[in-house]
CSV table of C-alpha atoms in Angstrom, one decimal:
chain,number,residue,atom,x,y,z
J,1,UNK,CA,82.6,108.8,108.0
J,2,UNK,CA,85.1,111.1,109.6
J,3,UNK,CA,87.9,111.9,107.2
J,4,UNK,CA,91.0,114.1,107.8
J,5,UNK,CA,93.4,114.8,105.0
J,6,UNK,CA,96.6,116.6,105.5
J,7,UNK,CA,98.5,118.4,102.8
J,8,UNK,CA,101.3,120.9,102.4
J,9,UNK,CA,104.3,118.9,103.5
J,10,UNK,CA,107.6,118.8,101.6
J,11,UNK,CA,111.2,119.7,101.7
J,12,UNK,CA,112.1,123.2,103.0
J,13,UNK,CA,115.4,124.9,104.0
J,14,UNK,CA,116.1,125.8,107.6
J,15,UNK,CA,114.7,129.2,108.5
J,16,UNK,CA,112.0,129.1,105.9
J,17,UNK,CA,108.2,128.7,106.3
J,18,UNK,CA,105.6,126.2,105.4
J,19,UNK,CA,101.8,126.0,105.9
J,20,UNK,CA,100.1,122.7,106.4
J,21,UNK,CA,96.4,122.2,105.8
J,22,UNK,CA,94.0,119.5,107.1
J,23,UNK,CA,90.7,119.1,105.2
J,24,UNK,CA,87.9,117.7,107.3
J,25,UNK,CA,84.7,115.9,106.2
J,26,UNK,CA,82.1,113.6,107.6
J,27,UNK,CA,81.4,115.5,110.8
J,28,UNK,CA,80.5,119.0,111.9
J,29,UNK,CA,83.9,120.5,111.9
J,30,UNK,CA,82.9,123.7,113.7
J,31,UNK,CA,81.9,121.7,116.8
J,32,UNK,CA,85.2,120.1,117.5
J,33,UNK,CA,88.6,121.1,118.8
J,34,UNK,CA,91.5,120.1,116.6
J,35,UNK,CA,95.2,119.2,117.2
J,36,UNK,CA,98.4,118.9,115.4
J,37,UNK,CA,100.7,116.0,116.5
J,38,UNK,CA,104.1,115.2,115.0
J,39,UNK,CA,106.3,112.2,114.8
J,40,UNK,CA,110.0,112.5,113.9
J,41,UNK,CA,111.4,109.6,111.8
J,42,UNK,CA,111.6,106.5,114.0
J,43,UNK,CA,110.5,108.4,117.1
J,44,UNK,CA,107.4,108.7,119.2
J,45,UNK,CA,104.5,111.1,119.1
J,46,UNK,CA,104.9,114.7,120.1
J,47,UNK,CA,101.9,116.9,120.7
J,48,UNK,CA,102.3,120.2,118.9
J,49,UNK,CA,99.2,122.4,119.2
J,50,UNK,CA,95.4,122.5,119.9
J,51,UNK,CA,92.7,125.0,118.8
J,52,UNK,CA,89.2,125.2,120.3
J,53,UNK,CA,86.2,124.5,118.1
J,54,UNK,CA,85.6,128.2,117.6
J,55,UNK,CA,89.2,129.3,117.5
J,56,UNK,CA,88.9,131.1,120.8
J,57,UNK,CA,91.8,129.3,122.5
J,58,UNK,CA,95.1,128.0,121.2
J,59,UNK,CA,97.9,126.3,123.0
J,60,UNK,CA,101.3,125.1,121.9
J,61,UNK,CA,104.2,122.9,122.9
J,62,UNK,CA,107.2,124.8,124.2
J,63,UNK,CA,109.3,123.5,121.3
J,64,UNK,CA,107.2,125.4,118.7
J,65,UNK,CA,105.8,128.3,120.7
J,66,UNK,CA,106.5,131.6,118.9
J,67,UNK,CA,107.3,129.9,115.6
J,68,UNK,CA,104.1,127.9,114.8
J,69,UNK,CA,100.5,129.2,114.6
J,70,UNK,CA,97.5,127.0,114.6
J,71,UNK,CA,94.3,128.3,112.9
J,72,UNK,CA,91.1,127.2,111.4
J,73,UNK,CA,88.5,128.2,108.8
J,74,UNK,CA,85.2,126.7,109.8
J,75,UNK,CA,83.5,127.9,106.6
J,76,UNK,CA,86.0,125.7,104.7
J,77,UNK,CA,86.2,122.9,107.2
J,78,UNK,CA,90.0,123.3,107.2
J,79,UNK,CA,92.6,123.3,109.9
J,80,UNK,CA,96.0,125.0,109.4
J,81,UNK,CA,99.5,125.0,110.8
J,82,UNK,CA,101.7,127.9,109.9
J,83,UNK,CA,105.3,126.9,110.5
J,84,UNK,CA,107.9,129.7,110.5
J,85,UNK,CA,111.7,129.7,111.3
J,86,UNK,CA,111.8,125.9,110.6
J,87,UNK,CA,114.7,123.9,112.1
J,88,UNK,CA,116.1,120.5,111.3
J,89,UNK,CA,114.4,119.1,114.4
J,90,UNK,CA,111.0,120.0,113.0
J,91,UNK,CA,111.4,117.2,110.5
J,92,UNK,CA,108.5,114.9,111.1
J,93,UNK,CA,105.2,113.5,109.9
J,94,UNK,CA,102.6,116.0,111.0
J,95,UNK,CA,99.1,114.6,111.8
J,96,UNK,CA,95.9,116.5,112.4
J,97,UNK,CA,93.5,114.9,114.9
J,98,UNK,CA,90.1,115.6,116.2
J,99,UNK,CA,89.3,116.1,119.8
J,100,UNK,CA,89.8,118.5,122.7
J,101,UNK,CA,91.4,116.1,125.1
J,102,UNK,CA,91.9,112.6,123.7
J,103,UNK,CA,92.2,112.3,120.0
J,104,UNK,CA,89.6,110.0,118.5
J,105,UNK,CA,90.2,110.5,114.8
J,106,UNK,CA,93.5,111.1,113.0
J,107,UNK,CA,94.6,111.9,109.5
J,108,UNK,CA,97.3,109.9,107.6
J,109,UNK,CA,99.9,112.6,108.0
J,110,UNK,CA,102.1,114.8,105.8
J,111,UNK,CA,105.9,114.7,105.9
J,112,UNK,CA,107.9,117.8,106.5
J,113,UNK,CA,111.6,117.6,105.9
J,114,UNK,CA,113.8,120.6,106.9
J,115,UNK,CA,117.1,120.3,105.2
J,116,UNK,CA,119.5,122.5,103.3
L,1,UNK,CA,105.1,119.7,132.0
L,2,UNK,CA,103.9,116.3,133.0
L,3,UNK,CA,106.3,113.5,131.9
L,4,UNK,CA,104.8,110.2,130.9
L,5,UNK,CA,107.0,107.1,131.2
L,6,UNK,CA,106.1,103.8,129.6
L,7,UNK,CA,107.6,100.4,130.3
L,8,UNK,CA,108.9,98.2,129.0
L,9,UNK,CA,110.2,99.8,125.8
L,10,UNK,CA,109.8,96.5,124.0
L,11,UNK,CA,107.5,93.5,125.0
L,12,UNK,CA,108.0,90.2,123.3
L,13,UNK,CA,104.8,88.1,123.5
L,14,UNK,CA,103.5,85.0,121.8
L,15,UNK,CA,100.2,85.0,120.0
L,16,UNK,CA,97.4,84.1,122.4
L,17,UNK,CA,99.3,85.3,125.5
L,18,UNK,CA,98.5,88.3,127.7
L,19,UNK,CA,100.4,91.5,127.3
L,20,UNK,CA,100.6,94.1,130.1
L,21,UNK,CA,101.9,97.6,129.3
L,22,UNK,CA,102.6,100.2,131.9
L,23,UNK,CA,102.4,104.0,131.9
L,24,UNK,CA,103.5,106.3,134.8
L,25,UNK,CA,102.9,110.0,135.1
L,26,UNK,CA,105.3,112.4,136.9
L,27,UNK,CA,102.3,113.8,138.8
L,28,UNK,CA,98.6,112.9,139.1
L,29,UNK,CA,96.6,113.0,135.9
L,30,UNK,CA,93.4,111.6,137.6
L,31,UNK,CA,91.7,109.4,135.0
L,32,UNK,CA,92.6,111.7,132.1
L,33,UNK,CA,94.6,109.2,130.2
L,34,UNK,CA,94.3,107.7,126.7
L,35,UNK,CA,96.0,104.8,125.0
L,36,UNK,CA,96.7,104.6,121.2
L,37,UNK,CA,97.9,101.9,118.9
L,38,UNK,CA,100.1,102.6,115.9
L,39,UNK,CA,101.1,100.1,113.2
L,40,UNK,CA,104.0,100.8,110.8
L,41,UNK,CA,103.1,103.4,108.2
L,42,UNK,CA,99.8,104.1,109.8
L,43,UNK,CA,98.3,106.9,111.9
L,44,UNK,CA,97.7,106.2,115.6
L,45,UNK,CA,94.3,104.8,116.6
L,46,UNK,CA,92.5,105.6,119.8
L,47,UNK,CA,92.0,102.5,122.0
L,48,UNK,CA,91.1,103.7,125.5
L,49,UNK,CA,90.1,107.1,127.0
L,50,UNK,CA,89.3,108.1,130.5
L,51,UNK,CA,91.9,105.4,131.6
L,52,UNK,CA,89.4,102.6,131.1
L,53,UNK,CA,86.8,103.3,128.5
L,54,UNK,CA,87.2,101.5,125.2
L,55,UNK,CA,86.8,103.7,122.1
L,56,UNK,CA,84.2,102.8,119.5
L,57,UNK,CA,84.9,99.5,117.7
L,58,UNK,CA,87.8,98.4,120.0
L,59,UNK,CA,87.7,94.7,120.9
L,60,UNK,CA,87.0,93.7,124.4
L,61,UNK,CA,90.4,92.0,124.7
L,62,UNK,CA,91.8,95.6,125.2
L,63,UNK,CA,91.3,96.9,128.7
L,64,UNK,CA,92.7,99.9,130.6
L,65,UNK,CA,93.0,100.5,134.3
L,66,UNK,CA,94.6,102.8,136.8
L,67,UNK,CA,94.3,106.4,138.1
L,68,UNK,CA,96.5,109.1,139.5
L,69,UNK,CA,100.0,108.2,138.3
L,70,UNK,CA,99.9,104.5,137.5
L,71,UNK,CA,98.1,103.1,134.5
L,72,UNK,CA,98.0,99.7,132.7
L,73,UNK,CA,96.9,98.6,129.3
L,74,UNK,CA,96.2,94.9,129.1
L,75,UNK,CA,95.7,92.9,125.9
L,76,UNK,CA,94.1,89.6,127.2
L,77,UNK,CA,95.0,87.3,124.2
L,78,UNK,CA,97.3,88.8,121.6
L,79,UNK,CA,96.1,88.5,118.0
L,80,UNK,CA,98.5,88.9,115.0
L,81,UNK,CA,97.0,92.3,114.3
L,82,UNK,CA,97.9,93.6,117.8
L,83,UNK,CA,101.6,93.7,117.3
L,84,UNK,CA,102.3,97.4,117.1
L,85,UNK,CA,103.5,100.3,119.2
L,86,UNK,CA,101.3,101.6,122.0
L,87,UNK,CA,101.4,105.1,123.4
L,88,UNK,CA,99.8,106.6,126.5
L,89,UNK,CA,98.8,110.3,126.6
L,90,UNK,CA,97.7,112.5,129.5
L,91,UNK,CA,95.2,115.3,129.0
L,92,UNK,CA,94.9,116.4,132.6
L,93,UNK,CA,97.0,119.5,133.1
L,94,UNK,CA,95.6,122.9,132.3
L,95,UNK,CA,96.5,124.6,130.1
L,96,UNK,CA,98.1,122.2,127.7
L,97,UNK,CA,100.6,120.7,126.7
L,98,UNK,CA,99.1,117.2,126.8
L,99,UNK,CA,102.0,114.8,126.7
L,100,UNK,CA,102.6,111.3,125.3
L,101,UNK,CA,104.7,108.5,126.6
L,102,UNK,CA,107.6,107.3,124.5
L,103,UNK,CA,105.8,104.2,123.5
L,104,UNK,CA,106.0,100.4,124.0
L,105,UNK,CA,106.6,98.1,121.1
L,106,UNK,CA,104.8,94.8,121.3
L,107,UNK,CA,106.6,92.3,119.1
L,108,UNK,CA,106.1,88.6,118.3
L,109,UNK,CA,108.1,86.3,120.5
């Protein structure tokens, strides 16, 4: 069955960097677009970024553009989110999800806390 | 950016009753709209895509309707496991972002 497992979250100081990973299994990873979606504590869902199945196209929310980079390694069935210049408002659970448009499979999320 | 507005913020419903949730887009998104369910401490789950197509394994008591700017998610007879937060998401504009509504919490009356 489809499985997405995020890792790499933790506590980080403002201005520092963090890289999240999402390990995929149970499907042909290289055939699907992938997203990152985040959810601040007690808040709603915020779409963060998407990458095409082959990495050819990437798009970002304005709130993270220029600071975050989405990438993938299809040989390792893994999705990444490089987060630089982190701010307190980036504190959230970060989910990876499969799909190009609607998101039909989600991981369980990894918590990123930006705090001094 | 297309803004998605959900109403009401909270809906109090008794088990067995019908629940009707609304989602409005700031401009037309055609039928490029999805609904998700999220329970506390869990990841969201896809319920509906294409405004009205149920995702795999979703019970028939969930139905979606609408197009353009006005959409509805109906739960025909609420079960205990349906009390959760529901989000709509548009995926129409090109290029992204693809935006979510702020959510509707369905709680036990």
